[in-house]
Amino acid sequence: MEQVKILIDLQEVMGQARRLDEEKQKVPLEVADLKSLFEEREASFLAAEQEFETLKQQRREKEREIEEERDKVERAKAKLMSIKTNKEYYAMLKEIEGTRRTNVAREEELLSLLVRYEEAEKRLAERKADLDEVSGKYRERRIDIDARMGSFDEDIGKLDARRRQVASKLDPSLVRRFEMIFERRDGLAVVAARNYSCTGCHMNIAPQLFNLLQREDRIHTCPNCNRVVYFEASEIEAAGE
Ligand SMILES: [Zn+2]
């Protein structure tokens, strides 16, 4: 029974490591929804920012044009004083009037730009608030997850050291065989045989093998599922003792 007890220990340690590893795999999934929400909000914010910057640029451009044209009118007006002929004078007046008219149109364009600019500014502030709300949560979750991942790694490392220590008490070829069964049989590689049946696959065990299990300190496996089996008295048998 000595070897079987060690195998039971080994199974326990390997099982714990396996469960921890499964939990660890699930952890990043917990944050996936939050991550995609964050990315969505970030994209909306960046689009709003882009729109706002474009309008800001257009607004500056329009204001600059209007300013330049105003200067031009002022300069033309000053020049009027020094003009000698009527012909030149009227030509200059006409030019000034033309520039003024263009500027009226420009000012209207600027007004509609300002409306869009203010809307974009408001939208940008809203998107920024939305993004801040999610990014705060997302950051906190990631810090939490990183800490948990760290402690998983630490615990799995400890179990791994313990597994090696337990396995060192056994023949390496037996350990390899055991690990193979552990993988194939979903973490259950050593089971009790009770009432002439294997508690792993619930198939009958021939009386001859069952008797060997009771008597021998050798490793026997279930002929059906290949798990290592060991004798365990049934409740009736145990009560009879
Ligand atoms: Zn079996």
mmCIF file of C-alpha atoms in Angstrom, residues 24 27 139-155:
data_model
loop_
_atom_site.group_PDB
_atom_site.id
_atom_site.type_symbol
_atom_site.label_atom_id
_atom_site.label_comp_id
_atom_site.label_asym_id
_atom_site.label_seq_id
_atom_site.Cartn_x
_atom_site.Cartn_y
_atom_site.Cartn_z
ATOM 1 C CA LYS A 24 -6.057 31.013 -13.778
ATOM 2 C CA VAL A 27 -9.274 35.067 -14.982
ATOM 3 C CA ARG A 139 -7.532 49.972 -14.685
ATOM 4 C CA GLU A 140 -8.659 48.796 -11.225
ATOM 5 C CA ARG A 141 -9.721 45.410 -12.604
ATOM 6 C CA ARG A 142 -6.399 44.968 -14.338
ATOM 7 C CA ILE A 143 -4.440 45.745 -11.180
ATOM 8 C CA ASP A 144 -6.609 43.232 -9.318
ATOM 9 C CA ILE A 145 -6.185 40.609 -12.056
ATOM 10 C CA ASP A 146 -2.406 41.096 -12.208
ATOM 11 C CA ALA A 147 -2.223 40.570 -8.448
ATOM 12 C CA ARG A 148 -4.349 37.436 -8.697
ATOM 13 C CA MET A 149 -2.316 36.074 -11.598
ATOM 14 C CA GLY A 150 0.824 36.649 -9.516
ATOM 15 C CA SER A 151 -0.559 34.721 -6.567
ATOM 16 C CA PHE A 152 -1.726 31.912 -8.883
ATOM 17 C CA ASP A 153 1.781 31.578 -10.260
ATOM 18 C CA GLU A 154 3.222 31.533 -6.766
ATOM 19 C CA ASP A 155 0.806 28.843 -5.555
#
